[in-house]
Amino acid sequence: MNDSQQRGSERAQARRAELIAVGRKLFADTSYDALSMDDIARHAGVAKGLIYYYFSSKRGYYLAIIEDAVAELVQRAGSTHDLPPVERVHHTVDGYLRYAQHHQAAYRAIVTGGVGFDADVLAIRDRVREQLLTAMARAAWGRTDLPPVARTALVGWLSAVEGVTLDWLARRELPRELVCGVLVRTLGDALRMVEEYEPTCPAPERTRW
């Protein structure tokens, strides 16, 4: 790729990122069905054809926005490599809650499967769950090869996290720090249970949780 092609590619990537940023704001305040491509183009200040050029369709645009949201959520949850294990877990859970708090529409779409029963969004949701399981396993045990009982416990805990987070966003009754503390405490209980069945996955000391 020559310099001119590279600059063109960089401009295209920047324009695509700008359109995704606009879409994330729009879908945060307005339902998917209520937004037309004309509406999106008007808010973005571009011709409708440009959105079709980058994303092919409204649904393609929506999926790209969800993919972008997923990437940010996973990045926030996994950026804990230099911390001690317990601090990694706290940081991971707090980052997850911060993301949900500040990107509620995107979070709900990721967790609940998007617009109706959308197989592509459900596939994205399943992928982000796997990535979050990996991040939590690394935070808790410094490993990603999970024995079945450890995986089962983490899947159960993550499902609870999603339910608690959705309820917290809806009710707005508790500070984020308290919700984080509750979720970390329940994770500690789950990790101690795992240790009983799988000694190769030791739980942290109870006094730290």
Coordinates of N, CA and C in Angstrom, one line a residue:
M1 N 0.8 -1.2 0.0 CA 0.0 0.0 0.0 C 0.9 1.2 0.0
N2 N 0.7 2.1 -1.0 CA 1.5 3.4 -1.0 C 0.9 4.4 0.0
D3 N 1.6 5.5 0.1 CA 1.3 6.5 1.1 C -0.1 7.1 0.8
S4 N -0.5 7.3 -0.5 CA -1.8 7.8 -0.8 C -2.9 6.9 -0.4
Q5 N -2.7 5.6 -0.7 CA -3.7 4.6 -0.3 C -3.8 4.5 1.2
Q6 N -2.7 4.6 1.9 CA -2.7 4.5 3.3 C -3.5 5.6 3.9
R7 N -3.2 6.8 3.4 CA -4.0 8.0 3.9 C -5.4 7.9 3.6
G8 N -5.8 7.4 2.4 CA -7.2 7.1 2.1 C -7.8 6.1 3.0
S9 N -7.1 5.1 3.4 CA -7.6 4.1 4.3 C -7.8 4.6 5.7
E10 N -6.9 5.4 6.1 CA -7.0 6.1 7.4 C -8.2 7.0 7.5
R11 N -8.4 7.8 6.4 CA -9.5 8.7 6.4 C -10.8 7.9 6.4
A12 N -10.9 6.8 5.7 CA -12.1 6.0 5.6 C -12.4 5.4 7.0
Q13 N -11.3 4.9 7.7 CA -11.5 4.4 9.0 C -12.0 5.4 10.0
A14 N -11.4 6.7 9.9 CA -11.8 7.8 10.7 C -13.3 8.1 10.5
R15 N -13.7 8.2 9.2 CA -15.1 8.5 8.9 C -16.0 7.5 9.4
R16 N -15.6 6.2 9.2 CA -16.5 5.1 9.7 C -16.6 5.2 11.3
A17 N -15.5 5.5 12.0 CA -15.6 5.6 13.4 C -16.5 6.8 13.8
E18 N -16.4 7.9 13.0 CA -17.3 9.0 13.3 C -18.8 8.7 13.2
L19 N -19.1 7.9 12.2 CA -20.5 7.5 11.9 C -20.9 6.6 13.1
I20 N -20.1 5.7 13.5 CA -20.4 4.8 14.6 C -20.7 5.6 15.9
A21 N -19.8 6.6 16.1 CA -20.0 7.4 17.3 C -21.3 8.2 17.3
V22 N -21.7 8.7 16.1 CA -23.0 9.3 16.0 C -24.1 8.3 16.3
G23 N -24.0 7.1 15.7 CA -25.0 6.1 15.9 C -25.2 5.7 17.3
R24 N -24.1 5.6 18.1 CA -24.2 5.2 19.5 C -25.0 6.2 20.3
K25 N -24.8 7.5 19.9 CA -25.6 8.6 20.6 C -27.0 8.5 20.2
L26 N -27.3 8.3 18.9 CA -28.7 8.2 18.5 C -29.4 7.1 19.1
F27 N -28.9 5.9 19.0 CA -29.5 4.7 19.5 C -29.6 4.7 21.1
A28 N -28.8 5.5 21.7 CA -28.9 5.7 23.2 C -30.2 6.4 23.5
D29 N -30.7 7.2 22.7 CA -31.9 8.0 23.0 C -33.2 7.6 22.2
T30 N -33.0 6.9 21.2 CA -34.1 6.6 20.3 C -34.1 5.1 19.9
S31 N -35.3 4.5 19.8 CA -35.4 3.1 19.5 C -34.9 2.8 18.1
Y32 N -34.5 1.6 17.8 CA -34.1 1.2 16.5 C -35.1 1.4 15.5
D33 N -36.3 1.0 15.7 CA -37.4 1.1 14.8 C -37.8 2.6 14.5
A34 N -37.6 3.5 15.5 CA -38.0 4.9 15.3 C -37.0 5.7 14.5
L35 N -35.8 5.2 14.2 CA -34.8 5.9 13.4 C -34.8 5.4 12.0
S36 N -34.9 6.3 11.1 CA -34.8 5.9 9.6 C -33.4 6.2 9.2
M37 N -33.0 5.7 8.1 CA -31.7 6.1 7.5 C -31.6 7.5 7.2
D38 N -32.7 8.2 6.8 CA -32.7 9.6 6.6 C -32.4 10.3 7.9
D39 N -33.1 9.9 9.0 CA -32.8 10.5 10.3 C -31.3 10.4 10.6
I40 N -30.8 9.2 10.4 CA -29.4 9.0 10.8 C -28.5 9.9 10.0
A41 N -28.7 10.0 8.7 CA -27.9 10.8 7.8 C -28.0 12.3 8.2
R42 N -29.2 12.7 8.5 CA -29.4 14.1 8.9 C -28.6 14.4 10.2
H43 N -28.7 13.6 11.2 CA -27.9 13.8 12.4 C -26.4 13.7 12.2
A44 N -26.0 12.9 11.3 CA -24.6 12.7 11.0 C -24.0 13.8 10.1
G45 N -24.9 14.5 9.4 CA -24.5 15.6 8.5 C -23.9 15.0 7.2
V46 N -24.3 13.9 6.8 CA -23.8 13.2 5.6 C -24.9 12.8 4.7
A47 N -24.5 12.4 3.4 CA -25.5 11.9 2.5 C -25.8 10.4 3.0
K48 N -27.1 10.0 2.8 CA -27.5 8.7 3.2 C -26.7 7.6 2.5
G49 N -26.3 7.9 1.3 CA -25.5 6.9 0.5 C -24.1 6.6 1.2
L50 N -23.6 7.6 1.9 CA -22.3 7.3 2.6 C -22.5 6.2 3.7
I51 N -23.6 6.3 4.4 CA -23.8 5.2 5.4 C -24.0 3.9 4.8
Y52 N -24.7 3.8 3.6 CA -24.9 2.6 2.9 C -23.5 2.1 2.4
Y53 N -22.6 3.0 2.0 CA -21.3 2.7 1.5 C -20.5 1.9 2.6
Y54 N -20.6 2.4 3.8 CA -19.7 1.8 4.9 C -20.4 0.6 5.5
F55 N -21.8 0.6 5.6 CA -22.4 -0.4 6.4 C -23.5 -1.2 5.7
S56 N -23.7 -0.9 4.4 CA -24.6 -1.7 3.5 C -26.1 -1.5 3.9
S57 N -26.5 -1.4 5.1 CA -27.9 -1.3 5.5 C -28.0 -0.7 6.9
K58 N -29.2 -0.4 7.3 CA -29.4 0.1 8.7 C -29.1 -1.0 9.7
R59 N -29.4 -2.2 9.4 CA -29.1 -3.3 10.3 C -27.6 -3.5 10.4
G60 N -26.9 -3.4 9.3 CA -25.4 -3.5 9.3 C -24.8 -2.3 10.1
Y61 N -25.4 -1.2 10.0 CA -24.9 0.0 10.8 C -25.2 -0.3 12.3
Y62 N -26.3 -0.8 12.6 CA -26.6 -1.1 14.0 C -25.7 -2.2 14.6
L63 N -25.4 -3.2 13.8 CA -24.5 -4.3 14.2 C -23.1 -3.8 14.5
A64 N -22.7 -2.8 13.6 CA -21.3 -2.2 13.7 C -21.3 -1.4 15.0
I65 N -22.3 -0.8 15.4 CA -22.4 0.0 16.7 C -22.3 -1.0 17.8
I66 N -23.0 -2.1 17.8 CA -23.0 -3.1 18.9 C -21.6 -3.7 19.0
E67 N -21.0 -4.0 17.8 CA -19.6 -4.5 17.9 C -18.6 -3.5 18.5
D68 N -18.8 -2.3 18.2 CA -17.9 -1.2 18.8 C -18.2 -1.1 20.3
A69 N -19.4 -1.2 20.7 CA -19.7 -1.2 22.2 C -19.1 -2.4 22.9
V70 N -19.2 -3.6 22.2 CA -18.6 -4.8 22.8 C -17.1 -4.6 23.0
A71 N -16.5 -4.1 22.0 CA -15.0 -4.0 22.1 C -14.6 -3.1 23.2
E72 N -15.4 -2.0 23.5 CA -15.1 -1.1 24.6 C -15.4 -1.8 25.9
L73 N -16.5 -2.5 26.0 CA -16.8 -3.2 27.2 C -15.7 -4.2 27.6
V74 N -15.3 -5.0 26.7 CA -14.3 -6.0 26.9 C -12.9 -5.3 27.3
Q75 N -12.6 -4.3 26.6 CA -11.3 -3.6 26.9 C -11.3 -3.0 28.3
R76 N -12.5 -2.5 28.7 CA -12.5 -1.9 30.1 C -12.4 -3.1 31.1
A77 N -13.1 -4.2 30.8 CA -13.1 -5.3 31.8 C -11.7 -6.0 31.9
G78 N -11.0 -5.9 30.8 CA -9.7 -6.7 30.8 C -8.4 -5.9 31.0
S79 N -8.5 -4.6 31.3 CA -7.3 -3.8 31.4 C -6.8 -3.8 32.8
T80 N -6.4 -5.0 33.3 CA -6.1 -5.2 34.7 C -4.8 -5.9 34.9
H81 N -4.0 -6.0 33.9 CA -2.9 -7.0 33.9 C -1.8 -6.7 35.0
D82 N -1.6 -5.5 35.4 CA -0.5 -5.2 36.3 C -1.0 -5.1 37.8
L83 N -2.2 -5.5 38.1 CA -2.7 -5.4 39.4 C -2.7 -6.8 40.1
P84 N -2.7 -6.8 41.5 CA -2.8 -8.0 42.2 C -4.2 -8.6 42.0
P85 N -4.3 -9.9 42.2 CA -5.6 -10.6 41.8 C -6.8 -10.0 42.3
V86 N -6.9 -9.7 43.6 CA -8.2 -9.1 44.2 C -8.5 -7.8 43.6
E87 N -7.4 -6.9 43.4 CA -7.6 -5.6 42.8 C -8.0 -5.8 41.3
R88 N -7.5 -6.8 40.7 CA -7.9 -7.0 39.3 C -9.4 -7.3 39.2
V89 N -9.9 -8.1 40.1 CA -11.3 -8.4 40.1 C -12.2 -7.2 40.4
H90 N -11.8 -6.4 41.4 CA -12.5 -5.2 41.7 C -12.5 -4.3 40.5
H91 N -11.4 -4.1 39.9 CA -11.2 -3.2 38.7 C -12.1 -3.7 37.5
T92 N -12.1 -5.0 37.3 CA -12.8 -5.6 36.2 C -14.3 -5.4 36.4
V93 N -14.8 -5.7 37.6 CA -16.3 -5.5 37.9 C -16.7 -4.0 37.8
D94 N -15.8 -3.1 38.4 CA -16.2 -1.7 38.4 C -16.1 -1.2 37.0
G95 N -15.2 -1.6 36.2 CA -15.2 -1.2 34.8 C -16.4 -1.6 34.0
Y96 N -16.8 -2.8 34.3 CA -18.1 -3.3 33.7 C -19.3 -2.5 34.1
L97 N -19.4 -2.2 35.3 CA -20.5 -1.3 35.8 C -20.4 0.1 35.3
R98 N -19.2 0.6 35.2 CA -19.1 2.0 34.7 C -19.5 2.0 33.2
Y99 N -19.1 1.0 32.5 CA -19.6 1.0 31.1 C -21.1 0.9 31.0
A100 N -21.7 0.0 31.7 CA -23.2 -0.1 31.7 C -23.9 1.2 32.1
Q101 N -23.3 1.9 33.1 CA -23.9 3.1 33.6 C -23.9 4.2 32.5
H102 N -22.8 4.3 31.8 CA -22.6 5.4 30.9 C -23.0 5.1 29.4
H103 N -23.3 3.8 29.2 CA -23.7 3.4 27.8 C -24.9 2.4 28.0
Q104 N -26.0 2.9 28.5 CA -27.0 2.0 28.9 C -27.7 1.4 27.8
A105 N -28.0 2.1 26.7 CA -28.7 1.5 25.6 C -27.8 0.4 24.9
A106 N -26.6 0.7 24.7 CA -25.7 -0.3 24.2 C -25.6 -1.5 25.1
Y107 N -25.5 -1.3 26.4 CA -25.4 -2.4 27.3 C -26.6 -3.3 27.3
R108 N -27.8 -2.7 27.3 CA -29.0 -3.5 27.2 C -29.1 -4.3 25.9
A109 N -28.7 -3.7 24.8 CA -28.7 -4.4 23.5 C -27.8 -5.6 23.6
I110 N -26.6 -5.4 24.2 CA -25.6 -6.5 24.2 C -26.2 -7.6 25.1
V111 N -26.7 -7.3 26.3 CA -27.1 -8.3 27.2 C -28.4 -9.0 26.8
T112 N -29.4 -8.2 26.3 CA -30.7 -8.8 26.0 C -30.9 -9.3 24.6
G113 N -29.9 -9.0 23.7 CA -29.9 -9.6 22.4 C -30.4 -8.6 21.3
G114 N -30.5 -7.3 21.6 CA -30.7 -6.3 20.6 C -32.2 -6.2 20.3
V115 N -32.5 -6.0 19.0 CA -33.8 -5.7 18.5 C -34.6 -7.0 18.3
G116 N -35.5 -7.3 19.1 CA -36.3 -8.5 19.0 C -35.3 -9.7 19.2
F117 N -35.6 -10.8 18.3 CA -34.7 -11.9 18.3 C -33.7 -11.8 17.1
D118 N -32.6 -11.2 17.4 CA -31.6 -10.9 16.3 C -30.4 -11.9 16.5
A119 N -30.3 -12.9 15.6 CA -29.3 -13.9 15.8 C -27.9 -13.4 15.8
D120 N -27.7 -12.3 15.0 CA -26.4 -11.7 14.9 C -26.0 -11.0 16.2
V121 N -26.9 -10.3 16.8 CA -26.7 -9.7 18.1 C -26.5 -10.7 19.2
L122 N -27.3 -11.8 19.1 CA -27.1 -12.8 20.1 C -25.7 -13.5 20.0
A123 N -25.2 -13.6 18.7 CA -23.9 -14.1 18.6 C -22.8 -13.2 19.1
I124 N -23.0 -11.9 19.0 CA -22.1 -10.9 19.6 C -22.2 -11.0 21.1
R125 N -23.4 -11.2 21.6 CA -23.6 -11.3 23.1 C -22.8 -12.5 23.6
D126 N -23.0 -13.6 22.9 CA -22.3 -14.9 23.3 C -20.8 -14.7 23.3
R127 N -20.3 -14.0 22.3 CA -18.9 -13.8 22.2 C -18.3 -12.9 23.3
V128 N -19.1 -11.8 23.6 CA -18.6 -11.0 24.7 C -18.6 -11.7 26.0
R129 N -19.6 -12.6 26.2 CA -19.6 -13.4 27.5 C -18.4 -14.2 27.6
E130 N -18.0 -14.8 26.5 CA -16.8 -15.7 26.5 C -15.6 -14.8 26.8
Q131 N -15.5 -13.6 26.2 CA -14.4 -12.8 26.5 C -14.4 -12.3 27.9
L132 N -15.5 -12.0 28.5 CA -15.6 -11.6 29.9 C -15.3 -12.8 30.8
L133 N -15.7 -14.0 30.5 CA -15.3 -15.1 31.3 C -13.8 -15.3 31.3
T134 N -13.2 -15.1 30.2 CA -11.7 -15.2 30.1 C -11.1 -14.1 30.9
A135 N -11.6 -12.9 30.9 CA -11.0 -11.8 31.7 C -11.2 -12.1 33.2
M136 N -12.4 -12.6 33.6 CA -12.6 -12.9 35.0 C -11.7 -14.1 35.4
A137 N -11.5 -15.1 34.6 CA -10.6 -16.2 35.0 C -9.2 -15.7 35.1
R138 N -8.8 -14.9 34.2 CA -7.4 -14.3 34.4 C -7.3 -13.5 35.6
A139 N -8.3 -12.7 35.9 CA -8.2 -11.9 37.1 C -8.2 -12.7 38.4
A140 N -9.0 -13.8 38.4 CA -9.2 -14.6 39.6 C -8.0 -15.6 39.8
W141 N -7.6 -16.2 38.7 CA -6.6 -17.3 38.9 C -5.4 -17.2 38.0
G142 N -5.3 -16.1 37.2 CA -4.2 -15.9 36.4 C -4.1 -17.0 35.3
R143 N -5.3 -17.5 34.9 CA -5.3 -18.6 33.8 C -6.6 -18.5 33.1
T144 N -6.6 -19.1 31.9 CA -7.8 -19.0 31.0 C -8.3 -20.4 30.7
D145 N -7.6 -21.4 31.0 CA -8.0 -22.8 30.7 C -8.8 -23.3 31.9
L146 N -10.1 -23.2 31.8 CA -11.0 -23.4 32.9 C -11.5 -24.8 33.0
P147 N -11.4 -25.5 34.2 CA -12.0 -26.8 34.4 C -13.5 -26.5 34.3
P148 N -14.3 -27.6 34.0 CA -15.8 -27.4 33.8 C -16.5 -26.8 35.0
V149 N -16.1 -27.2 36.2 CA -16.8 -26.7 37.4 C -16.5 -25.2 37.5
A150 N -15.3 -24.8 37.2 CA -15.0 -23.3 37.3 C -15.7 -22.5 36.3
R151 N -15.8 -23.1 35.1 CA -16.6 -22.4 34.0 C -18.0 -22.3 34.4
T152 N -18.6 -23.4 34.9 CA -20.0 -23.4 35.3 C -20.3 -22.3 36.3
A153 N -19.4 -22.2 37.3 CA -19.6 -21.2 38.4 C -19.5 -19.8 37.9
L154 N -18.6 -19.6 37.0 CA -18.4 -18.2 36.5 C -19.5 -17.8 35.5
V155 N -20.0 -18.8 34.7 CA -21.2 -18.5 33.9 C -22.4 -18.1 34.8
G156 N -22.6 -18.9 35.8 CA -23.7 -18.6 36.7 C -23.6 -17.2 37.4
W157 N -22.3 -16.9 37.8 CA -22.1 -15.6 38.4 C -22.3 -14.4 37.4
L158 N -21.8 -14.6 36.1 CA -21.9 -13.6 35.1 C -23.4 -13.4 34.7
S159 N -24.2 -14.4 34.7 CA -25.6 -14.3 34.4 C -26.3 -13.5 35.5
A160 N -25.8 -13.7 36.8 CA -26.4 -12.9 37.9 C -25.9 -11.4 37.8
V161 N -24.7 -11.2 37.4 CA -24.2 -9.9 37.2 C -25.1 -9.1 36.1
E162 N -25.4 -9.8 35.1 CA -26.2 -9.1 34.0 C -27.6 -8.8 34.6
G163 N -28.2 -9.7 35.3 CA -29.5 -9.4 35.9 C -29.4 -8.3 36.9
V164 N -28.4 -8.3 37.8 CA -28.3 -7.2 38.8 C -28.0 -5.9 38.1
T165 N -27.2 -5.9 37.1 CA -26.8 -4.6 36.4 C -28.1 -4.0 35.8
L166 N -28.9 -4.8 35.1 CA -30.1 -4.3 34.4 C -31.0 -3.8 35.5
D167 N -31.2 -4.5 36.6 CA -32.1 -4.0 37.6 C -31.6 -2.7 38.2
W168 N -30.3 -2.6 38.5 CA -29.6 -1.4 39.0 C -29.8 -0.2 38.1
L169 N -29.7 -0.4 36.8 CA -29.9 0.7 35.8 C -31.3 1.1 35.8
A170 N -32.2 0.2 36.0 CA -33.7 0.5 35.9 C -34.1 1.3 37.2
R171 N -33.6 0.8 38.4 CA -34.1 1.4 39.6 C -33.2 2.6 40.1
R172 N -32.0 2.6 39.9 CA -31.1 3.7 40.3 C -31.1 4.0 41.8
E173 N -31.2 2.9 42.6 CA -31.3 3.1 44.0 C -30.0 3.0 44.7
L174 N -29.0 2.4 44.2 CA -27.7 2.2 44.9 C -26.6 2.8 44.1
P175 N -25.6 3.3 44.9 CA -24.4 3.8 44.2 C -23.6 2.6 43.6
R176 N -22.9 3.0 42.5 CA -22.1 2.0 41.8 C -21.1 1.2 42.7
E177 N -20.5 1.9 43.6 CA -19.5 1.3 44.5 C -20.1 0.2 45.3
L178 N -21.4 0.4 45.8 CA -22.0 -0.6 46.6 C -22.4 -1.9 45.7
V179 N -22.9 -1.6 44.5 CA -23.2 -2.7 43.6 C -22.0 -3.5 43.3
C180 N -20.9 -2.8 43.1 CA -19.6 -3.5 42.8 C -19.2 -4.4 44.0
G181 N -19.3 -3.8 45.2 CA -19.0 -4.6 46.3 C -19.8 -5.8 46.5
V182 N -21.1 -5.7 46.2 CA -22.0 -6.9 46.3 C -21.6 -8.0 45.3
L183 N -21.3 -7.5 44.1 CA -20.9 -8.5 43.0 C -19.6 -9.1 43.3
V184 N -18.6 -8.4 43.8 CA -17.3 -8.9 44.1 C -17.5 -9.9 45.3
R185 N -18.3 -9.6 46.3 CA -18.5 -10.5 47.4 C -19.1 -11.8 46.9
T186 N -20.1 -11.8 46.1 CA -20.7 -13.0 45.6 C -19.8 -13.8 44.7
L187 N -18.9 -13.1 44.0 CA -17.9 -13.8 43.2 C -16.9 -14.5 44.1
G188 N -16.5 -13.9 45.2 CA -15.7 -14.5 46.2 C -16.3 -15.8 46.7
D189 N -17.6 -15.8 47.0 CA -18.3 -17.0 47.5 C -18.3 -18.1 46.4
A190 N -18.5 -17.7 45.1 CA -18.4 -18.6 44.0 C -17.1 -19.2 43.9
L191 N -16.0 -18.4 44.0 CA -14.7 -18.9 43.9 C -14.3 -19.9 45.0
R192 N -14.8 -19.7 46.2 CA -14.5 -20.6 47.3 C -15.3 -21.9 47.1
M193 N -16.4 -21.8 46.5 CA -17.1 -23.1 46.1 C -16.4 -23.8 45.1
V194 N -15.8 -23.1 44.1 CA -15.0 -23.8 43.0 C -13.9 -24.5 43.6
E195 N -13.2 -23.9 44.6 CA -12.0 -24.5 45.2 C -12.4 -25.8 45.8
E196 N -13.6 -26.0 46.4 CA -14.0 -27.2 47.1 C -14.0 -28.4 46.1
Y197 N -14.4 -28.0 44.8 CA -14.5 -29.1 43.8 C -13.3 -29.2 42.9
E198 N -12.5 -28.1 42.8 CA -11.4 -28.0 41.9 C -10.2 -27.3 42.6
P199 N -9.4 -28.1 43.4 CA -8.3 -27.5 44.1 C -7.3 -26.7 43.2
T200 N -7.3 -27.0 41.9 CA -6.3 -26.3 41.1 C -6.7 -24.9 40.8
C201 N -7.9 -24.5 41.3 CA -8.4 -23.1 41.2 C -8.6 -22.6 42.6
P202 N -7.6 -22.3 43.3 CA -7.7 -21.8 44.7 C -8.4 -20.4 44.8
A203 N -9.2 -20.3 45.8 CA -9.8 -19.0 46.0 C -8.9 -18.1 46.8
P204 N -9.1 -16.8 46.7 CA -8.3 -15.8 47.5 C -8.8 -15.9 49.0
E205 N -8.0 -15.4 49.9 CA -8.3 -15.4 51.3 C -9.6 -14.7 51.5
R206 N -10.4 -15.2 52.4 CA -11.7 -14.6 52.7 C -11.6 -13.2 53.2
T207 N -10.5 -12.9 54.0 CA -10.4 -11.5 54.5 C -10.2 -10.5 53.4
R208 N -9.8 -10.9 52.2 CA -9.6 -9.9 51.2 C -10.8 -9.6 50.4
W209 N -11.9 -10.4 50.6 CA -13.1 -10.2 49.9 C -14.3 -9.8 50.8

